[in-house]
Amino acid sequence: MSQVLFRQLVPLQVKYKDCEERRINVRVSIELQSVSNPVHRKDLVIQLTDDADPFFLYNLMISEEDFQSLKLQQGLLVDFSAFPQKFIDLLQQCTQEQGKEIPRFLLQLVSTAAILDHSPVFLNVVETNPFKHLTHLSLKLLPGNDMEIKKFLASCLKCSKEEKLSLEQTLEDVTRQFNFTQQ
Amino acid sequence: MSQVLFRQLVPLQVKYKDCEERRINVRVSIELQSVSNPVHRKDLVIQLTDDADPFFLYNLMISEEDFQSLKLQQGLLVDFSAFPQKFIDLLQQCTQEQGKEIPRFLLQLVSTAAILDHSPVFLNVVETNPFKHLTHLSLKLLPGNDMEIKKFLASCLKCSKEEKLSLEQTLEDVTRQFNFTQQ
């Protein structure tokens, strides 16, 4: 079972080695997945996709255990259950700063490797104040492999086909009504 | 450059090892791809997909050289340029026999391996007469790997999104006209 906590476009600054820095809008999904086998646990799944680039896919799964090390390592003061909402608040601050030349809050995807290297990347939420850059959060994401991208695209295609079917039905209804008024 | 010669649903009998025989409609695409680098040549690309199963993908590329061995091996009497139309004629005969309990012409996908084995399969056009089964053509297709399926799904998603956009625009037009008549 999976509960979608957030699925929105967020402005992102992409910085790859040897590549010009660019800004795109990415779809950030945050889901809580409940697993009950072998023991009951919850995992937080974070996914970045780009509606304009079908092969852009980055994933991170954080279990409660993973979160404990993340908490320690980054000096977080919230627990696992409160973390998703804090992360969403940060993302919304980035969205609010969209369009500003020097946004106060910025979501960054940073890699020290070249773009096709399939190495981990860092997703950072960075605040820029007059004094310095403050990293509020830094998450290590993995680029999707061919199998993961294949599955992701299959689910996108399923949604797109369903939306198309529903549009076709609405169009048929409206056209029928329109033709009726023309008689 | 690529020229689509045929892209239609054709009834197919699927026979895998250890699996019950089943009949589905597959989309058969036949394309002629022109390559001019390093030398000018044409390749015939045959692709089987299933609109209901995003991961169903089988490919075969036949160059003029490949065709010479196919011709020899299967005793074909046509040359490379006439082959696609002959193949299309056979596919259309299979389509015409659709729905018959014992179709005279049948397109078969046969594998001696299990379904998830990623081994080559044979696409056969078989005529059944009162005396025997006659194989008119037998082509060896390879199942798509994750990367090929990923690329195929990305192109399907692109088409689906374009069709959705065009539907949305038509719906908007018809709704506007309808609302106008209601005033």
mmCIF file of N, CA and C in Angstrom, chain A residues 43-123:
data_model
loop_
_atom_site.group_PDB
_atom_site.id
_atom_site.type_symbol
_atom_site.label_atom_id
_atom_site.label_comp_id
_atom_site.label_asym_id
_atom_site.label_seq_id
_atom_site.Cartn_x
_atom_site.Cartn_y
_atom_site.Cartn_z
ATOM 1 N N ASP A 43 8.247 2.773 4.540
ATOM 2 C CA ASP A 43 9.396 3.350 3.829
ATOM 3 C C ASP A 43 8.951 4.634 3.146
ATOM 4 N N LEU A 44 9.837 5.602 3.175
ATOM 5 C CA LEU A 44 9.561 6.850 2.481
ATOM 6 C C LEU A 44 10.239 6.770 1.110
ATOM 7 N N VAL A 45 9.451 6.987 0.057
ATOM 8 C CA VAL A 45 10.004 6.877 -1.293
ATOM 9 C C VAL A 45 9.955 8.251 -1.966
ATOM 10 N N ILE A 46 11.119 8.712 -2.374
ATOM 11 C CA ILE A 46 11.227 10.017 -3.020
ATOM 12 C C ILE A 46 11.639 9.795 -4.475
ATOM 13 N N GLN A 47 10.923 10.426 -5.378
ATOM 14 C CA GLN A 47 11.195 10.216 -6.802
ATOM 15 C C GLN A 47 11.181 11.552 -7.543
ATOM 16 N N LEU A 48 12.185 11.752 -8.378
ATOM 17 C CA LEU A 48 12.243 12.940 -9.241
ATOM 18 C C LEU A 48 12.041 12.492 -10.674
ATOM 19 N N THR A 49 11.109 13.125 -11.387
ATOM 20 C CA THR A 49 10.930 12.846 -12.810
ATOM 21 C C THR A 49 10.756 14.163 -13.550
ATOM 22 N N ASP A 50 10.916 14.103 -14.872
ATOM 23 C CA ASP A 50 10.801 15.303 -15.692
ATOM 24 C C ASP A 50 9.782 15.007 -16.795
ATOM 25 N N ASP A 51 8.646 15.721 -16.786
ATOM 26 C CA ASP A 51 7.587 15.456 -17.773
ATOM 27 C C ASP A 51 8.100 15.594 -19.201
ATOM 28 N N ALA A 52 9.172 16.372 -19.388
ATOM 29 C CA ALA A 52 9.681 16.625 -20.742
ATOM 30 C C ALA A 52 10.762 15.624 -21.153
ATOM 31 N N ASP A 53 11.255 14.838 -20.223
ATOM 32 C CA ASP A 53 12.331 13.893 -20.526
ATOM 33 C C ASP A 53 11.978 12.526 -19.928
ATOM 34 N N PRO A 54 11.509 11.594 -20.788
ATOM 35 C CA PRO A 54 11.003 10.322 -20.248
ATOM 36 C C PRO A 54 12.073 9.492 -19.537
ATOM 37 N N PHE A 55 13.352 9.776 -19.798
ATOM 38 C CA PHE A 55 14.408 8.948 -19.208
ATOM 39 C C PHE A 55 14.993 9.551 -17.933
ATOM 40 N N PHE A 56 14.466 10.687 -17.494
ATOM 41 C CA PHE A 56 14.937 11.344 -16.268
ATOM 42 C C PHE A 56 14.204 10.704 -15.086
ATOM 43 N N LEU A 57 14.939 9.988 -14.263
ATOM 44 C CA LEU A 57 14.331 9.309 -13.108
ATOM 45 C C LEU A 57 15.377 9.135 -12.011
ATOM 46 N N TYR A 58 15.092 9.684 -10.842
ATOM 47 C CA TYR A 58 15.978 9.522 -9.687
ATOM 48 C C TYR A 58 15.151 9.049 -8.507
ATOM 49 N N ASN A 59 15.688 8.109 -7.767
ATOM 50 C CA ASN A 59 14.944 7.484 -6.677
ATOM 51 C C ASN A 59 15.727 7.477 -5.376
ATOM 52 N N LEU A 60 14.969 7.533 -4.291
ATOM 53 C CA LEU A 60 15.556 7.279 -2.974
ATOM 54 C C LEU A 60 14.498 6.623 -2.104
ATOM 55 N N MET A 61 14.868 5.545 -1.439
ATOM 56 C CA MET A 61 13.967 4.927 -0.480
ATOM 57 C C MET A 61 14.604 5.055 0.900
ATOM 58 N N ILE A 62 13.853 5.617 1.856
ATOM 59 C CA ILE A 62 14.380 5.786 3.219
ATOM 60 C C ILE A 62 13.535 4.959 4.187
ATOM 61 N N SER A 63 14.155 3.987 4.813
ATOM 62 C CA SER A 63 13.463 3.215 5.857
ATOM 63 C C SER A 63 13.649 3.948 7.185
ATOM 64 N N GLU A 64 12.960 3.480 8.222
ATOM 65 C CA GLU A 64 13.128 4.115 9.537
ATOM 66 C C GLU A 64 14.572 4.020 10.021
ATOM 67 N N GLU A 65 15.236 2.889 9.733
ATOM 68 C CA GLU A 65 16.637 2.716 10.130
ATOM 69 C C GLU A 65 17.534 3.697 9.376
ATOM 70 N N ASP A 66 17.293 3.760 8.028
ATOM 71 C CA ASP A 66 18.070 4.716 7.221
ATOM 72 C C ASP A 66 17.920 6.115 7.791
ATOM 73 N N PHE A 67 16.671 6.423 8.206
ATOM 74 C CA PHE A 67 16.411 7.781 8.673
ATOM 75 C C PHE A 67 17.238 8.109 9.909
ATOM 76 N N GLN A 68 17.449 7.104 10.766
ATOM 77 C CA GLN A 68 18.225 7.363 11.983
ATOM 78 C C GLN A 68 19.643 7.834 11.638
ATOM 79 N N SER A 69 20.239 7.213 10.619
ATOM 80 C CA SER A 69 21.596 7.672 10.254
ATOM 81 C C SER A 69 21.561 9.037 9.580
ATOM 82 N N LEU A 70 20.530 9.256 8.757
ATOM 83 C CA LEU A 70 20.376 10.558 8.101
ATOM 84 C C LEU A 70 20.226 11.655 9.157
ATOM 85 N N LYS A 71 19.424 11.334 10.188
ATOM 86 C CA LYS A 71 19.145 12.294 11.270
ATOM 87 C C LYS A 71 20.428 12.677 11.997
ATOM 88 N N LEU A 72 21.192 11.641 12.314
ATOM 89 C CA LEU A 72 22.447 11.831 13.037
ATOM 90 C C LEU A 72 23.434 12.614 12.170
ATOM 91 N N GLN A 73 23.561 12.174 10.932
ATOM 92 C CA GLN A 73 24.553 12.715 10.016
ATOM 93 C C GLN A 73 24.279 14.179 9.683
ATOM 94 N N GLN A 74 22.988 14.539 9.557
ATOM 95 C CA GLN A 74 22.655 15.904 9.146
ATOM 96 C C GLN A 74 22.098 16.755 10.295
ATOM 97 N N GLY A 75 22.170 16.218 11.508
ATOM 98 C CA GLY A 75 21.713 16.986 12.672
ATOM 99 C C GLY A 75 20.241 17.379 12.629
ATOM 100 N N LEU A 76 19.392 16.464 12.108
ATOM 101 C CA LEU A 76 17.959 16.780 12.044
ATOM 102 C C LEU A 76 17.339 16.656 13.430
ATOM 103 N N LEU A 77 16.290 17.453 13.696
ATOM 104 C CA LEU A 77 15.670 17.437 15.021
ATOM 105 C C LEU A 77 14.278 16.836 15.014
ATOM 106 N N VAL A 78 13.842 16.363 13.835
ATOM 107 C CA VAL A 78 12.510 15.742 13.762
ATOM 108 C C VAL A 78 12.637 14.233 13.674
ATOM 109 N N ASP A 79 11.546 13.522 13.972
ATOM 110 C CA ASP A 79 11.599 12.066 13.824
ATOM 111 C C ASP A 79 11.044 11.661 12.468
ATOM 112 N N PHE A 80 11.075 10.345 12.201
ATOM 113 C CA PHE A 80 10.710 9.807 10.877
ATOM 114 C C PHE A 80 9.311 10.239 10.448
ATOM 115 N N SER A 81 8.359 10.258 11.413
ATOM 116 C CA SER A 81 6.972 10.549 11.038
ATOM 117 C C SER A 81 6.777 12.026 10.688
ATOM 118 N N ALA A 82 7.590 12.902 11.288
ATOM 119 C CA ALA A 82 7.434 14.337 11.006
ATOM 120 C C ALA A 82 8.283 14.791 9.824
ATOM 121 N N PHE A 83 9.241 13.944 9.429
ATOM 122 C CA PHE A 83 10.184 14.342 8.391
ATOM 123 C C PHE A 83 9.535 14.686 7.042
ATOM 124 N N PRO A 84 8.597 13.838 6.528
ATOM 125 C CA PRO A 84 8.048 14.133 5.201
ATOM 126 C C PRO A 84 7.445 15.545 5.127
ATOM 127 N N GLN A 85 6.670 15.943 6.150
ATOM 128 C CA GLN A 85 6.030 17.265 6.103
ATOM 129 C C GLN A 85 7.069 18.388 6.121
ATOM 130 N N LYS A 86 8.145 18.202 6.873
ATOM 131 C CA LYS A 86 9.216 19.224 6.907
ATOM 132 C C LYS A 86 9.865 19.343 5.536
ATOM 133 N N PHE A 87 10.081 18.198 4.895
ATOM 134 C CA PHE A 87 10.674 18.194 3.560
ATOM 135 C C PHE A 87 9.731 18.884 2.567
ATOM 136 N N ILE A 88 8.434 18.587 2.680
ATOM 137 C CA ILE A 88 7.435 19.221 1.802
ATOM 138 C C ILE A 88 7.431 20.738 2.019
ATOM 139 N N ASP A 89 7.528 21.169 3.288
ATOM 140 C CA ASP A 89 7.581 22.614 3.581
ATOM 141 C C ASP A 89 8.773 23.264 2.869
ATOM 142 N N LEU A 90 9.915 22.582 2.911
ATOM 143 C CA LEU A 90 11.107 23.113 2.243
ATOM 144 C C LEU A 90 10.894 23.209 0.723
ATOM 145 N N LEU A 91 10.278 22.153 0.157
ATOM 146 C CA LEU A 91 10.026 22.159 -1.294
ATOM 147 C C LEU A 91 9.093 23.309 -1.670
ATOM 148 N N GLN A 92 8.099 23.548 -0.803
ATOM 149 C CA GLN A 92 7.159 24.635 -1.100
ATOM 150 C C GLN A 92 7.830 25.996 -0.998
ATOM 151 N N GLN A 93 8.804 26.101 -0.107
ATOM 152 C CA GLN A 93 9.565 27.364 -0.037
ATOM 153 C C GLN A 93 10.360 27.571 -1.333
ATOM 154 N N CYS A 94 10.897 26.471 -1.888
ATOM 155 C CA CYS A 94 11.618 26.568 -3.166
ATOM 156 C C CYS A 94 10.657 27.015 -4.268
ATOM 157 N N THR A 95 9.443 26.457 -4.281
ATOM 158 C CA THR A 95 8.456 26.807 -5.313
ATOM 159 C C THR A 95 8.076 28.281 -5.213
ATOM 160 N N GLN A 96 7.926 28.774 -3.973
ATOM 161 C CA GLN A 96 7.553 30.183 -3.787
ATOM 162 C C GLN A 96 8.625 31.141 -4.307
ATOM 163 N N GLU A 97 9.861 30.678 -4.298
ATOM 164 C CA GLU A 97 10.964 31.545 -4.733
ATOM 165 C C GLU A 97 11.189 31.462 -6.249
ATOM 166 N N GLN A 98 10.357 30.648 -6.923
ATOM 167 C CA GLN A 98 10.489 30.440 -8.372
ATOM 168 C C GLN A 98 10.445 31.766 -9.126
ATOM 169 N N GLY A 99 11.326 31.906 -10.101
ATOM 170 C CA GLY A 99 11.295 33.110 -10.936
ATOM 171 C C GLY A 99 12.218 34.198 -10.409
ATOM 172 N N LYS A 100 12.561 34.121 -9.126
ATOM 173 C CA LYS A 100 13.490 35.135 -8.610
ATOM 174 C C LYS A 100 14.898 34.841 -9.110
ATOM 175 N N GLU A 101 15.633 35.901 -9.421
ATOM 176 C CA GLU A 101 16.971 35.686 -9.969
ATOM 177 C C GLU A 101 17.877 35.019 -8.934
ATOM 178 N N ILE A 102 17.810 35.509 -7.717
ATOM 179 C CA ILE A 102 18.558 34.856 -6.633
ATOM 180 C C ILE A 102 17.541 34.354 -5.605
ATOM 181 N N PRO A 103 17.038 33.131 -5.834
ATOM 182 C CA PRO A 103 16.021 32.617 -4.910
ATOM 183 C C PRO A 103 16.628 32.364 -3.523
ATOM 184 N N ARG A 104 15.848 32.647 -2.485
ATOM 185 C CA ARG A 104 16.367 32.389 -1.146
ATOM 186 C C ARG A 104 16.448 30.887 -0.886
ATOM 187 N N PHE A 105 15.420 30.173 -1.317
ATOM 188 C CA PHE A 105 15.470 28.707 -1.195
ATOM 189 C C PHE A 105 15.572 28.085 -2.580
ATOM 190 N N LEU A 106 16.505 27.160 -2.710
ATOM 191 C CA LEU A 106 16.754 26.575 -4.020
ATOM 192 C C LEU A 106 16.929 25.059 -3.877
ATOM 193 N N LEU A 107 16.247 24.328 -4.766
ATOM 194 C CA LEU A 107 16.432 22.880 -4.821
ATOM 195 C C LEU A 107 17.483 22.601 -5.893
ATOM 196 N N GLN A 108 18.515 21.885 -5.494
ATOM 197 C CA GLN A 108 19.640 21.612 -6.400
ATOM 198 C C GLN A 108 19.840 20.116 -6.596
ATOM 199 N N LEU A 109 20.169 19.740 -7.824
ATOM 200 C CA LEU A 109 20.593 18.361 -8.080
ATOM 201 C C LEU A 109 22.057 18.453 -8.499
ATOM 202 N N VAL A 110 22.927 17.925 -7.666
ATOM 203 C CA VAL A 110 24.351 18.131 -7.889
ATOM 204 C C VAL A 110 25.056 16.794 -8.075
ATOM 205 N N SER A 111 25.874 16.713 -9.105
ATOM 206 C CA SER A 111 26.662 15.507 -9.291
ATOM 207 C C SER A 111 28.098 15.885 -9.593
ATOM 208 N N THR A 112 29.002 15.136 -8.994
ATOM 209 C CA THR A 112 30.416 15.374 -9.283
ATOM 210 C C THR A 112 30.837 14.541 -10.478
ATOM 211 N N ALA A 113 29.912 13.721 -10.991
ATOM 212 C CA ALA A 113 30.230 12.864 -12.129
ATOM 213 C C ALA A 113 29.612 13.443 -13.395
ATOM 214 N N ALA A 114 29.968 12.891 -14.541
ATOM 215 C CA ALA A 114 29.373 13.327 -15.807
ATOM 216 C C ALA A 114 27.947 12.799 -15.884
ATOM 217 N N ILE A 115 27.162 13.376 -16.806
ATOM 218 C CA ILE A 115 25.717 13.140 -16.800
ATOM 219 C C ILE A 115 25.338 11.691 -17.077
ATOM 220 N N LEU A 116 26.115 10.992 -17.889
ATOM 221 C CA LEU A 116 25.718 9.633 -18.263
ATOM 222 C C LEU A 116 26.405 8.566 -17.406
ATOM 223 N N ASP A 117 26.922 8.987 -16.277
ATOM 224 C CA ASP A 117 27.751 8.119 -15.468
ATOM 225 C C ASP A 117 26.975 7.172 -14.544
ATOM 226 N N HIS A 118 25.684 7.411 -14.392
ATOM 227 C CA HIS A 118 24.840 6.599 -13.506
ATOM 228 C C HIS A 118 25.371 6.538 -12.070
ATOM 229 N N SER A 119 26.009 7.602 -11.626
ATOM 230 C CA SER A 119 26.471 7.665 -10.244
ATOM 231 C C SER A 119 25.381 8.338 -9.406
ATOM 232 N N PRO A 120 25.480 8.200 -8.085
ATOM 233 C CA PRO A 120 24.517 8.879 -7.213
ATOM 234 C C PRO A 120 24.626 10.394 -7.370
ATOM 235 N N VAL A 121 23.538 11.081 -7.134
ATOM 236 C CA VAL A 121 23.535 12.548 -7.181
ATOM 237 C C VAL A 121 23.014 13.051 -5.831
ATOM 238 N N PHE A 122 23.256 14.320 -5.547
ATOM 239 C CA PHE A 122 22.747 14.883 -4.311
ATOM 240 C C PHE A 122 21.626 15.869 -4.589
ATOM 241 N N LEU A 123 20.529 15.674 -3.904
ATOM 242 C CA LEU A 123 19.401 16.597 -3.977
ATOM 243 C C LEU A 123 19.480 17.461 -2.722
#
